[in-house]
């Protein structure tokens, strides 16, 4: 007979809040990316120039922000929700830390954290704590599943 797993309503609501905050951040960044790209394209048309998105270095910070959010989203949600269930909500703070530092990423990226020459050490202000939060989310899952 299979075991029935229940989750406390407050734990679920806490996880839903973190998830919603992340998804709002992602949606905001996608809108920012689209509006910026479109405004650059319109400006190029007004100048009677061909717009080449791949050569528009000013889009690099938002492109890297969206790319980073999307790259790590499955890892974040997988470990976040699994850890919330396994720990009874004890990892909700790590989820908020992850979202907060992902929200900081675009501000750091725009302020020379990401350039055409690559990522600069400044971007570590946003990435290292986020990866630490992922580790805090992954640890209880890995321990529960494999040990």
XYZ file of C-alpha atoms in Angstrom:
147
model
C 0.000 0.000 0.000
C 1.349 3.421 -0.940
C 2.002 5.989 1.743
C -0.062 9.170 1.716
C 1.928 12.362 1.980
C 0.186 15.429 3.343
C 1.452 18.976 3.421
C 0.391 21.580 5.952
C -1.680 24.392 4.442
C 0.663 27.100 5.775
C 3.699 25.285 4.354
C 1.931 25.087 0.999
C 0.981 28.782 1.109
C 4.557 29.743 2.011
C 5.881 27.740 -0.923
C 3.222 29.247 -3.191
C 4.289 32.772 -2.155
C 7.929 32.081 -3.011
C 6.896 30.472 -6.300
C 4.657 33.431 -7.163
C 7.421 35.913 -6.360
C 9.827 34.052 -8.637
C 7.278 33.873 -11.463
C 6.488 37.600 -11.119
C 10.224 38.326 -11.301
C 10.540 36.194 -14.427
C 7.493 37.829 -16.039
C 8.847 41.292 -15.264
C 12.212 40.446 -16.776
C 10.592 38.986 -19.901
C 8.532 42.174 -20.338
C 11.643 44.322 -19.773
C 13.523 42.272 -22.371
C 10.730 42.537 -24.936
C 10.113 46.259 -24.438
C 13.831 47.040 -24.620
C 14.345 44.978 -27.756
C 11.300 46.505 -29.441
C 12.301 50.077 -28.577
C 15.798 49.469 -29.977
C 14.315 47.999 -33.146
C 11.941 50.962 -33.593
C 14.818 53.405 -33.054
C 16.878 51.620 -35.720
C 13.981 51.758 -38.180
C 13.600 55.509 -37.540
C 17.306 55.921 -38.324
C 16.724 53.812 -41.458
C 19.187 51.225 -40.227
C 18.891 47.480 -40.155
C 18.485 46.287 -36.585
C 20.762 43.396 -35.728
C 19.725 42.101 -32.339
C 22.756 39.839 -32.005
C 25.028 42.884 -32.221
C 23.075 44.974 -29.698
C 25.377 44.839 -26.671
C 22.976 46.936 -24.588
C 20.623 43.925 -24.430
C 23.289 41.696 -22.905
C 22.422 42.376 -19.225
C 18.720 41.576 -19.639
C 19.438 38.640 -21.935
C 21.793 37.189 -19.313
C 19.239 37.881 -16.573
C 16.468 36.041 -18.414
C 18.868 33.287 -19.463
C 20.079 32.782 -15.904
C 16.528 32.696 -14.530
C 15.481 30.119 -17.110
C 18.658 28.009 -16.795
C 18.280 27.525 -13.064
C 14.471 27.536 -12.786
C 14.017 23.726 -13.008
C 16.744 23.144 -10.418
C 15.284 25.780 -8.108
C 11.679 24.589 -8.333
C 12.640 20.924 -8.114
C 14.730 21.278 -4.978
C 12.537 24.017 -3.478
C 9.241 22.124 -3.603
C 10.791 18.789 -2.688
C 12.642 20.309 0.266
C 9.517 22.139 1.428
C 7.637 18.834 1.514
C 10.465 16.858 3.118
C 11.330 19.475 5.757
C 7.833 20.644 6.605
C 8.624 24.128 5.323
C 11.961 24.609 7.073
C 13.634 25.667 3.813
C 11.243 28.515 2.941
C 13.874 31.104 3.938
C 16.339 29.611 1.463
C 13.651 29.979 -1.210
C 13.195 33.660 -0.373
C 16.969 34.188 -0.375
C 17.186 32.626 -3.831
C 14.410 34.847 -5.217
C 15.855 37.977 -3.585
C 19.307 37.466 -5.074
C 17.832 36.588 -8.478
C 15.958 39.916 -8.237
C 19.278 41.657 -7.520
C 20.943 40.083 -10.585
C 19.538 42.475 -13.243
C 20.608 45.542 -11.249
C 24.140 44.209 -10.900
C 24.217 43.066 -14.539
C 23.181 46.510 -15.814
C 25.832 48.182 -13.639
C 28.751 46.534 -15.418
C 28.306 43.114 -13.828
C 27.921 41.627 -17.311
C 29.721 42.977 -20.382
C 30.576 41.788 -23.875
C 33.874 40.608 -22.385
C 31.933 38.309 -20.049
C 30.762 38.313 -16.458
C 32.669 40.533 -14.051
C 33.427 39.764 -10.381
C 30.662 42.187 -9.372
C 28.026 39.697 -10.569
C 29.164 37.323 -7.809
C 27.260 39.561 -5.372
C 24.051 38.196 -6.885
C 25.106 34.705 -7.934
C 27.064 33.276 -4.998
C 24.281 33.755 -2.404
C 21.722 32.370 -4.882
C 23.827 29.252 -5.418
C 24.241 28.976 -1.649
C 20.451 29.016 -1.323
C 20.208 26.266 -3.953
C 22.686 24.216 -1.915
C 20.547 24.771 1.201
C 17.497 23.555 -0.728
C 19.264 20.579 -2.321
C 20.984 19.282 0.824
C 17.918 17.963 2.688
C 16.557 16.437 -0.517
C 19.801 14.634 -1.350
C 20.197 13.440 2.250
C 16.601 12.162 2.423
C 16.670 10.451 -0.948
C 20.164 8.953 -1.002
C 21.166 8.488 2.647
